[in-house]
Short mmCIF file of C-alpha atoms in Angstrom, two decimals:
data_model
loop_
_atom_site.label_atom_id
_atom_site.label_comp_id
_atom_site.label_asym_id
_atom_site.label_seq_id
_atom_site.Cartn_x
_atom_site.Cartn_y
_atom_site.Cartn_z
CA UNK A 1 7.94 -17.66 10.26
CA UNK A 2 4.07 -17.69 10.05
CA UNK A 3 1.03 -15.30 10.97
CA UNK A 4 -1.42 -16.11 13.09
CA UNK A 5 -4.26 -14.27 11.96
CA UNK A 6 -6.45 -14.70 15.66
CA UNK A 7 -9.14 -11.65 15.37
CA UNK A 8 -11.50 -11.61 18.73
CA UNK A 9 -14.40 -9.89 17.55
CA UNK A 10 -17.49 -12.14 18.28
CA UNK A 11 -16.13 -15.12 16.54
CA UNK A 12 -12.35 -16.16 16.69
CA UNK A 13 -10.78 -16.59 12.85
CA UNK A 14 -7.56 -18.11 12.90
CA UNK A 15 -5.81 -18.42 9.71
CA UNK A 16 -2.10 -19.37 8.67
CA UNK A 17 0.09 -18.52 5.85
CA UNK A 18 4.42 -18.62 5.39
CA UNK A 19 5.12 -14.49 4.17
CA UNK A 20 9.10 -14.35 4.87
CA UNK A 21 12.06 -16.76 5.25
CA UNK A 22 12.82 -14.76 8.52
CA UNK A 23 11.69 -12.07 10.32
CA UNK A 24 15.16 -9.78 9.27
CA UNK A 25 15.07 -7.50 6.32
CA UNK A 26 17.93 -6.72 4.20
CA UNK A 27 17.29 -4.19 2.91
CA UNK A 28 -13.11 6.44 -3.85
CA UNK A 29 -14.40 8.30 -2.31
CA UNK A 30 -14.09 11.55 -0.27
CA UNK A 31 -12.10 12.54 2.35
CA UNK A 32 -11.85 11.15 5.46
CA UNK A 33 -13.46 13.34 8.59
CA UNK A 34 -12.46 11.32 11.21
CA UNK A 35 -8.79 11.31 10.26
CA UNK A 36 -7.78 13.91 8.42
CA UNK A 37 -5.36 15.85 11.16
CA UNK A 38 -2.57 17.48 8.86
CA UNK A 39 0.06 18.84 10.84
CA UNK A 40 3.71 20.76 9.83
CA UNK A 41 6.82 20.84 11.22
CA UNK A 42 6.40 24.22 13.10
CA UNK A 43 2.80 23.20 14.91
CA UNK A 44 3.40 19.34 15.28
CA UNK A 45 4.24 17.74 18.03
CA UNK A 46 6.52 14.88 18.77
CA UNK A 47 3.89 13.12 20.38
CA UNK A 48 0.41 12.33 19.60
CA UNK A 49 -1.80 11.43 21.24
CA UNK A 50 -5.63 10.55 20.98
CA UNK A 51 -8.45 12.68 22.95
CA UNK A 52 -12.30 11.83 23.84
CA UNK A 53 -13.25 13.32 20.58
CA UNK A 54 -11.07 11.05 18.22
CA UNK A 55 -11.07 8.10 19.71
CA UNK A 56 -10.05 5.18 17.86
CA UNK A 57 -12.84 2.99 17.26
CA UNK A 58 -10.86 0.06 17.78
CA UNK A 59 -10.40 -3.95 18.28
CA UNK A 60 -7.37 -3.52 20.11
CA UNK A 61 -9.38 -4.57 23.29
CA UNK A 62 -9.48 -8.16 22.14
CA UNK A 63 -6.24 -8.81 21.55
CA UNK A 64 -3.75 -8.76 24.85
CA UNK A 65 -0.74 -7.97 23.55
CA UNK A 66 -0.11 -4.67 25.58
CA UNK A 67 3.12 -5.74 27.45
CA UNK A 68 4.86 -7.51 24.35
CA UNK A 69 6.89 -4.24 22.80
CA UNK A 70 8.61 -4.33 19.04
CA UNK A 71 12.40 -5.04 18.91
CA UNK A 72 12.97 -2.66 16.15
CA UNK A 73 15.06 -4.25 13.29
CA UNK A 74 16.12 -2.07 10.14
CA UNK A 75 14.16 -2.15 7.30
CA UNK A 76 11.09 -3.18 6.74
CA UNK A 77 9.94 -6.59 8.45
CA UNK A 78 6.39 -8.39 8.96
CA UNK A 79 7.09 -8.68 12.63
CA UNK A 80 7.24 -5.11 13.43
CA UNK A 81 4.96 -2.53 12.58
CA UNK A 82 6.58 -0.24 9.75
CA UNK A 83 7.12 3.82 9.28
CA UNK A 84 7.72 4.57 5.61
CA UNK A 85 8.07 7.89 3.45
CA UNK A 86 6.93 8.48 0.12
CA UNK A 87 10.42 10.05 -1.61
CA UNK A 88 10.55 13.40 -2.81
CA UNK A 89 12.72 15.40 -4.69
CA UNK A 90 12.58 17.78 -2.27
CA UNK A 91 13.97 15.89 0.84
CA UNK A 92 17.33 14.12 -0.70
CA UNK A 93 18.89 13.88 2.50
CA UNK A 94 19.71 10.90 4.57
CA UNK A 95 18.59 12.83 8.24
CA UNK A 96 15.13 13.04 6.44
CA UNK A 97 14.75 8.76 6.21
CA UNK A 98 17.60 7.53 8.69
CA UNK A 99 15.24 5.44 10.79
CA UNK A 100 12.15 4.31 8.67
CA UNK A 101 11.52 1.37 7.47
CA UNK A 102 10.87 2.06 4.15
CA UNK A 103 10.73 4.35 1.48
CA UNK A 104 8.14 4.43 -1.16
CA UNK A 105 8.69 5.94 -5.02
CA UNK A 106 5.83 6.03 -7.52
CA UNK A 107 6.98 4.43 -10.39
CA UNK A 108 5.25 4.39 -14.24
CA UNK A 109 5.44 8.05 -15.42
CA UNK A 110 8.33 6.92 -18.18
CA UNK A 111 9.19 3.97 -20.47
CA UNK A 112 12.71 3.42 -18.57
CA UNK A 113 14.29 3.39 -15.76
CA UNK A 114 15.76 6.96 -14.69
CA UNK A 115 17.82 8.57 -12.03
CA UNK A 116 14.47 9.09 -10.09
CA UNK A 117 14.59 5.97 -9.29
CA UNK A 118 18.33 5.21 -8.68
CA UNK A 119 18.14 8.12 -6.07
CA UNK A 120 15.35 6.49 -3.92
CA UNK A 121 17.48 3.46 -3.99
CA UNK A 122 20.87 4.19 -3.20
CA UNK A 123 19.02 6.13 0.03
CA UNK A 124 17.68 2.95 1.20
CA UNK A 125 21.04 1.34 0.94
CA UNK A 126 22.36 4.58 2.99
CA UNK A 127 19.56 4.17 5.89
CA UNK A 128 19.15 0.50 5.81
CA UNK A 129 15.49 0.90 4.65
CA UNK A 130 13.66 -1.16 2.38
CA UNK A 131 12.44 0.05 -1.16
CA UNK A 132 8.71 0.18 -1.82
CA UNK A 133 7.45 1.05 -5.58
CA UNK A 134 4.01 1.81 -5.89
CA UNK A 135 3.87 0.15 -9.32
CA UNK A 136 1.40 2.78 -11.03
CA UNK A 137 2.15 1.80 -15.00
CA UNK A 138 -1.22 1.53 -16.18
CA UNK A 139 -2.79 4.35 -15.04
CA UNK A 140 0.41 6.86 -15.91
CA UNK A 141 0.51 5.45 -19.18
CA UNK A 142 -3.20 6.37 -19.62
CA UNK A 143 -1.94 9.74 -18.44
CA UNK A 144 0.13 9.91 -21.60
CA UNK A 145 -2.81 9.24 -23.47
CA UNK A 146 -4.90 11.82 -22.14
CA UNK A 147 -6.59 10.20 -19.47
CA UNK A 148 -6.70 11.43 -15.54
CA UNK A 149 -7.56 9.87 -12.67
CA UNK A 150 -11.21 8.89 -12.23
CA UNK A 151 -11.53 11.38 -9.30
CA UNK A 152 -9.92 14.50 -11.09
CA UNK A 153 -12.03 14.33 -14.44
CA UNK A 154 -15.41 13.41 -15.09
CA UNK A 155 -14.86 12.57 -19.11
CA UNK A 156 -12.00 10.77 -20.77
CA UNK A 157 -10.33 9.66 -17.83
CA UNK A 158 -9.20 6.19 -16.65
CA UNK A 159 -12.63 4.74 -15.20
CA UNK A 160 -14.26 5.43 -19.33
CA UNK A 161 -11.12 4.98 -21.34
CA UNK A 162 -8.63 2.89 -18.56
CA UNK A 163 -10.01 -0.90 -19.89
CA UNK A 164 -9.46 -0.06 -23.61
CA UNK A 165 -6.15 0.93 -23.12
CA UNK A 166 -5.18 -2.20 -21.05
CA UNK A 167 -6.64 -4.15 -24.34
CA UNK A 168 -4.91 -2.25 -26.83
CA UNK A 169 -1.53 -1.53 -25.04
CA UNK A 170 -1.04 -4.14 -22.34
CA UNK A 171 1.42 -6.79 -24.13
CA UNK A 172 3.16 -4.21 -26.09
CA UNK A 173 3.72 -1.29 -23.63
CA UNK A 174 2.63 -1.76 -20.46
CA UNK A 175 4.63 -4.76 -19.58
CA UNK A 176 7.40 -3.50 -21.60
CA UNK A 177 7.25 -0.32 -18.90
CA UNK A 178 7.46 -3.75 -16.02
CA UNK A 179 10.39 -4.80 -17.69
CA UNK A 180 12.51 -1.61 -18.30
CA UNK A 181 11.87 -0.65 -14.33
CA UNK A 182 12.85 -4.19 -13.10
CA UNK A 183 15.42 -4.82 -15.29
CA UNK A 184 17.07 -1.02 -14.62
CA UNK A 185 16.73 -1.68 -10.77
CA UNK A 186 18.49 -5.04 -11.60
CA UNK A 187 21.73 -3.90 -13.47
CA UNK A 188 21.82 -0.47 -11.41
CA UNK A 189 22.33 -3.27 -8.37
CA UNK A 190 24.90 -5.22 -10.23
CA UNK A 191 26.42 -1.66 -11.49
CA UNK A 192 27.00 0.17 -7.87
CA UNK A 193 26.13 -2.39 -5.67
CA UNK A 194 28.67 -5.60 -6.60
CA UNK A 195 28.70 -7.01 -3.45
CA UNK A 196 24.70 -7.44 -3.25
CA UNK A 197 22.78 -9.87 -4.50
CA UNK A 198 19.50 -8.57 -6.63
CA UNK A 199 18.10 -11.90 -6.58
CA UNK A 200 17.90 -11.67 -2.83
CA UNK A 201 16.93 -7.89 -2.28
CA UNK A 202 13.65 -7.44 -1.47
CA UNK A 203 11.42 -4.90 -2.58
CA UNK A 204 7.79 -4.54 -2.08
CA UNK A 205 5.97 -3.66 -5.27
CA UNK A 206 2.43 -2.30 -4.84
CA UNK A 207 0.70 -3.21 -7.98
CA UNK A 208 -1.60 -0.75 -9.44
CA UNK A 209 -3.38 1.43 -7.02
CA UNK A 210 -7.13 1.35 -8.23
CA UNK A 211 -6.76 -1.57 -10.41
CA UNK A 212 -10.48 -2.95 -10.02
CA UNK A 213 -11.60 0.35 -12.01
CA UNK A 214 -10.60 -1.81 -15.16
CA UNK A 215 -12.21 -4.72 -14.87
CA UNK A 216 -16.15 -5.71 -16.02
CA UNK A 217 -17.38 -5.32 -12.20
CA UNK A 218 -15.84 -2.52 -11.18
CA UNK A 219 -16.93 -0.88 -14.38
CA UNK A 220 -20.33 -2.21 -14.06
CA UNK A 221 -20.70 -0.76 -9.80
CA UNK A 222 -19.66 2.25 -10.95
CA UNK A 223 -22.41 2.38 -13.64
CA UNK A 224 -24.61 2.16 -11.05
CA UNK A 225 -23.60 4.80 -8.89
CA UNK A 226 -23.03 7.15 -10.97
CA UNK A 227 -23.79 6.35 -14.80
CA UNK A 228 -20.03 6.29 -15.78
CA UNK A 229 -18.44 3.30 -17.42
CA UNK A 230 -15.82 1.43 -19.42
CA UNK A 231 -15.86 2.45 -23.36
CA UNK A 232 -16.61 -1.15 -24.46
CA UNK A 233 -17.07 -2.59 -21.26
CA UNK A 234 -14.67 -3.50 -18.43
CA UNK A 235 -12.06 -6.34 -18.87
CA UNK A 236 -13.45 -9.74 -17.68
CA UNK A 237 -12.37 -10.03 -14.12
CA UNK A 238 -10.68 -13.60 -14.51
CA UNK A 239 -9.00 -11.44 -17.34
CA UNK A 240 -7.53 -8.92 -14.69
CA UNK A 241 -6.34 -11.75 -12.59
CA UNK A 242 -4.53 -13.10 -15.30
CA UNK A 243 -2.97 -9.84 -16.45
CA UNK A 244 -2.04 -9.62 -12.65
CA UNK A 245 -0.38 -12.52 -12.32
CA UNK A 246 1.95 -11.73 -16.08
CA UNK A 247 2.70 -8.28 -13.55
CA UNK A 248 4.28 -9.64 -11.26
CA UNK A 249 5.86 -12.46 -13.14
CA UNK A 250 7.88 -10.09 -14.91
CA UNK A 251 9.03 -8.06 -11.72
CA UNK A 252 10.59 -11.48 -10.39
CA UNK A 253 11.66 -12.65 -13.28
CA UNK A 254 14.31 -9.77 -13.05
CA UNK A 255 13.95 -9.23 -9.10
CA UNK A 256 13.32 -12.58 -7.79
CA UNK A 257 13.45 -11.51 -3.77
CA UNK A 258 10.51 -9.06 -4.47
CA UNK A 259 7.67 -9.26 -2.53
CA UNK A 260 3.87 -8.30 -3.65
CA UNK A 261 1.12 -6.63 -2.77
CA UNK A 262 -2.77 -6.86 -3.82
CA UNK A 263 -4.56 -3.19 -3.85
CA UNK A 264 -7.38 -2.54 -1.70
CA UNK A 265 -10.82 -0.87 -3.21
CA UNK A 266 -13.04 -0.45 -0.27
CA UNK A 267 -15.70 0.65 -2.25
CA UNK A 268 -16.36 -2.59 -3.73
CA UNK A 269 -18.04 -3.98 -0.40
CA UNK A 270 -20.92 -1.00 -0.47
CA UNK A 271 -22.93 -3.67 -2.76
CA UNK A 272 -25.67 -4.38 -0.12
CA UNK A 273 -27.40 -6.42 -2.60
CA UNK A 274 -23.63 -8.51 -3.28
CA UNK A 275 -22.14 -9.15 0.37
CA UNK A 276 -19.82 -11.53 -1.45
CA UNK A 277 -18.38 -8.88 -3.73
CA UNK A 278 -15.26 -8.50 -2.59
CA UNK A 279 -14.47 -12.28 -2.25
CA UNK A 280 -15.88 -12.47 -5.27
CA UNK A 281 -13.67 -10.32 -7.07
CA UNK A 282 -9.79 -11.26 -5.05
CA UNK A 283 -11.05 -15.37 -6.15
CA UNK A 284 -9.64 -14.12 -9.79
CA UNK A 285 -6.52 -13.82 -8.51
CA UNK A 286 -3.48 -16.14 -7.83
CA UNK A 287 -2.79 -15.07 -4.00
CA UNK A 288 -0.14 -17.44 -3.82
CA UNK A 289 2.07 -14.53 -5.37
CA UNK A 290 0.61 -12.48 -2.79
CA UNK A 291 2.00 -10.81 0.33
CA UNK A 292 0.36 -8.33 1.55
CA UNK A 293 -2.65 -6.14 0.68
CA UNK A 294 -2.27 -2.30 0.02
CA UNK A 295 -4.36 0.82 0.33
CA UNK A 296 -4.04 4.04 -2.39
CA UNK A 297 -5.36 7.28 -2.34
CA UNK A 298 -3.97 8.33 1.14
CA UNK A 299 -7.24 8.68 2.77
CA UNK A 300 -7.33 5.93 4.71
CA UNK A 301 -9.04 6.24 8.50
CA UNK A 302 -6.04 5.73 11.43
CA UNK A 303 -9.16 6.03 14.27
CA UNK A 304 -11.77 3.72 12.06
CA UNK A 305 -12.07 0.43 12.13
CA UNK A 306 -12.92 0.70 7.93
CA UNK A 307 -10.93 1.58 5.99
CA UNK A 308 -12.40 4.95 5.00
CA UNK A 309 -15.17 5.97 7.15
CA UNK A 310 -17.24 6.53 3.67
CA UNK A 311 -17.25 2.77 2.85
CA UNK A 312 -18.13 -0.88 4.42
CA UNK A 313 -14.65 -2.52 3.97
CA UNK A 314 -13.30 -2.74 6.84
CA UNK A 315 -9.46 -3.54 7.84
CA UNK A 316 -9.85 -6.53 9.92
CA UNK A 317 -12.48 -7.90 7.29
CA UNK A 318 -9.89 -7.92 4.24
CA UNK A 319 -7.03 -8.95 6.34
CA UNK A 320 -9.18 -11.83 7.49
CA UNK A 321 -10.70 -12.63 3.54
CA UNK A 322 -7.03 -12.64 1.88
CA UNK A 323 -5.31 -13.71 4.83
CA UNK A 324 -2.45 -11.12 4.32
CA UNK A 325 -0.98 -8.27 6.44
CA UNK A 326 -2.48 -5.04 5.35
CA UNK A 327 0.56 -2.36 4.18
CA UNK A 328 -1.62 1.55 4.76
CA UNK A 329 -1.15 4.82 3.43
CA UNK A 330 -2.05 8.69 4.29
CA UNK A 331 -0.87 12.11 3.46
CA UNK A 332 -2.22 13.01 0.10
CA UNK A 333 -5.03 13.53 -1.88
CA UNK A 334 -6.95 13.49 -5.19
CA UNK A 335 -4.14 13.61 -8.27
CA UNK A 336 -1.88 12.71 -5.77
CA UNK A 337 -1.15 16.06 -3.92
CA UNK A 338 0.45 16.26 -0.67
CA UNK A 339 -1.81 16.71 2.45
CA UNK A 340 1.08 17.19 4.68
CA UNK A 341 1.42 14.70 7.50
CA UNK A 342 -1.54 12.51 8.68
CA UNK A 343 -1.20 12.78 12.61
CA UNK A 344 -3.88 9.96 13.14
CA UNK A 345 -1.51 7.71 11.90
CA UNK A 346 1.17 8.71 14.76
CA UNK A 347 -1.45 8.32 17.66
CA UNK A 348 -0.35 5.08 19.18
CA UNK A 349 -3.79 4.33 20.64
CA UNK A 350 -4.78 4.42 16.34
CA UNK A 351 -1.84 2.41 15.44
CA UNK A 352 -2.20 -0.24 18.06
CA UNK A 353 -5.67 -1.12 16.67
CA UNK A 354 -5.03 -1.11 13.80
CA UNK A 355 -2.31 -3.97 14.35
CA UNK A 356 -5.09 -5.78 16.00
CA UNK A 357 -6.96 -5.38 13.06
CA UNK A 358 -3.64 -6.67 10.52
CA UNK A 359 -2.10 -3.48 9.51
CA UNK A 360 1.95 -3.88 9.83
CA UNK A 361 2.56 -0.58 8.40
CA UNK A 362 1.91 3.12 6.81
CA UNK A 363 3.20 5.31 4.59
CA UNK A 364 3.16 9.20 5.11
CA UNK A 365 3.09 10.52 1.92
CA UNK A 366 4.14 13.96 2.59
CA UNK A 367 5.56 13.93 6.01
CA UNK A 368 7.63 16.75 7.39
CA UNK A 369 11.24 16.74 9.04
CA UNK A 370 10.20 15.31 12.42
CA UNK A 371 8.50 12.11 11.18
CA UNK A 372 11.38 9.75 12.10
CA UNK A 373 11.77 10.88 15.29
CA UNK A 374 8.16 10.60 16.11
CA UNK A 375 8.22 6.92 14.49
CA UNK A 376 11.07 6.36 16.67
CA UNK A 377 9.27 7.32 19.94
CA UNK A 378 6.19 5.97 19.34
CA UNK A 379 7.48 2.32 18.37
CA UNK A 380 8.69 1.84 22.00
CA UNK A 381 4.48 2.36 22.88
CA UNK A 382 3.09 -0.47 19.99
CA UNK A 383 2.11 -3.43 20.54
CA UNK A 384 4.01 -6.41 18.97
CA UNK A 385 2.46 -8.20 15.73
CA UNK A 386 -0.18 -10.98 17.77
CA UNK A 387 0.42 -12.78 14.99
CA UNK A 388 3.46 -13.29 13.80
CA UNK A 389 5.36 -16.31 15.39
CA UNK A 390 8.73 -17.55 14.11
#
């Protein structure tokens, strides 16, 4: 199978890469106006739908896909846009997932592997959905150090201590963390799961939400805008893309059938001055290990063609520079609180542009009990993937 990348906006850019063997699956900066509709279970309903005053700014017009409709398969798959749920110890019940695609755990707060994480599985094996880890090592093991996220505390936190621990600790401790989480997903397979294969399971591991904070240029923007930076400087960027590719070499060399993806910063295209920043900065990496691209944060813009209506990056534009499907998120916050769930990402009129623009999927965060049944509804509306073609 292979993606046609074919954006119509001005000037046709066509690009082709092999993602999947098949189609099948076994298995920062401020809130966003525009799309921040949170919505519970008693005041939602099953259907959204878009009105004059939050309409989608959109490239769906240039892409005629409108009477092509997804044949739903279960579990996540690149040809088919994809509903995910971030798990929660609160919702431990099958009737909360049975339908998604995916569901996503965030994964790095221990040294091991723990029953956390063997619950989140052994629900995707119950639903047929496909495990997502948001692979957030680096940054939790700076939380056991003392250091918060960048956007919680303005001293001491990950964007003026995060590169210093990466150079004392990375070898040692945070790829041991890589190892333990792989290698427990690995024999809890071969435990309770004999008649699967963990070489050919496929997960999709989202490897480390706001990683360019680390490196020498992301510590060097934000020095700019706003005087904070690395204790002893960033780490080199062709230093990150090495320490990147060790990552996920260690995931596969325990989960071979895992697939990858490369986070998104949007803020690093808001250099006027550097229009080549963001190419700049993904050229460090190996994207031949690369699937897809990922968002964080969970205040990404459903109705926008950026990806936050605060910064230049656009979805179409990284999509187009990494030539990879773009994997979204929405429904929390700052430190990672719940938001509730994001009901610009179940307008369809949202969603299909955004597939014009190469997003295959989001994750609600904090969704309530009615999620699946409005992903089921609206997936009979969306337009199929332009660009996938088997």
């Amino acid at each position: 199978m292979k993606f046609n990348f074919g954006f119509q906006k001005g000037l046709f850019f066509l690009g082709i890469f092999s993602l999947f063997t098949a189609c099948g699956s076994d298995s920062s900066s401020g809130a966003d106006i525009n799309d921040s509709g949170i919505s519970s279970s008693a005041d939602s309903p099953l259907w959204e739908s878009s009105s004059s005053t939050d309409a989608p700014i959109s490239s769906a017009d240039a892409v005629s896909s409108s009477s092509e409709l997804f044949v739903h398969q279960k579990g996540f798959s690149p040809c088919q846009f994809n509903f995910g749920a971030g798990w929660q110890a609160a919702h431990e019940d099958s009737a909360f997932y049975d339908g998604l695609d995916y569901i996503s755990v965030w994964l790095g707060d221990n040294d091991y592997f723990n029953s956390f994480e063997e619950r989140m599985f052994d629900m995707t094996r119950v639903v047929h959905a496909t495990p997502m880890i948001y692979a957030y090592v680096i940054a939790e093991f700076g939380k056991d150090h003392g250091l918060d996220d960048c956007d919680v505390k303005d001293s001491q936190n990950l964007c003026t201590d995060g590169a210093e621990l990466m150079r004392q600790y990375f070898q040692d401790s945070i790829l041991y963390r890589y190892r333990q989480y792989a290698a427990g997903f690995r024999e809890h397979i071969e435990i309770f799961y004999p008649e699967q294969n963990p070489d050919t399971i496929q997960f999709i591991w989202l490897i480390e939400p706001d990683y360019y904070q680390y490196s020498e240029s992301g510590s060097n923007q934000k020095m700019a805008f706003d005087s904070i930076e690395q204790r002893n400087g960033g780490i080199p960027d062709a230093q990150m893309g090495l320490y990147f590719a060790q990552i996920v070499d260690t995931i596969r060399a325990y989960l071979p059938g895992s697939k990858i993806a490369i986070d998104i910063s949007p803020w690093i295209a808001d250099v006027t001055e550097e229009p080549d920043k963001m190419a700049n900065w993904y050229a460090n990496f190996d994207l031949s290990k690369v699937d897809f691209a990922s968002t964080s944060g969970g205040r990404t813009a459903a109705a926008n063609e950026r990806i936050r209506s605060s910064n230049k990056a656009t979805w179409a534009g990284v999509a187009q520079l990494l030539q990879r499907p773009i994997l979204a998120d929405a429904g929390y916050d700052a430190g990672g609180y719940g938001t509730g769930y994001n009901k610009a990402w179940g307008v369809v009129e949202n969603l299909n542009a955004r597939i014009a623009d190469g997003v295959i999927g989001v994750t609600q965060m904090d969704p309530d009990s009615l999620y699946h049944v409005r992903a089921t509804i609206a997936r009979n509306q969306l337009n199929a993937i332009p660009w996938c073609a088997e």
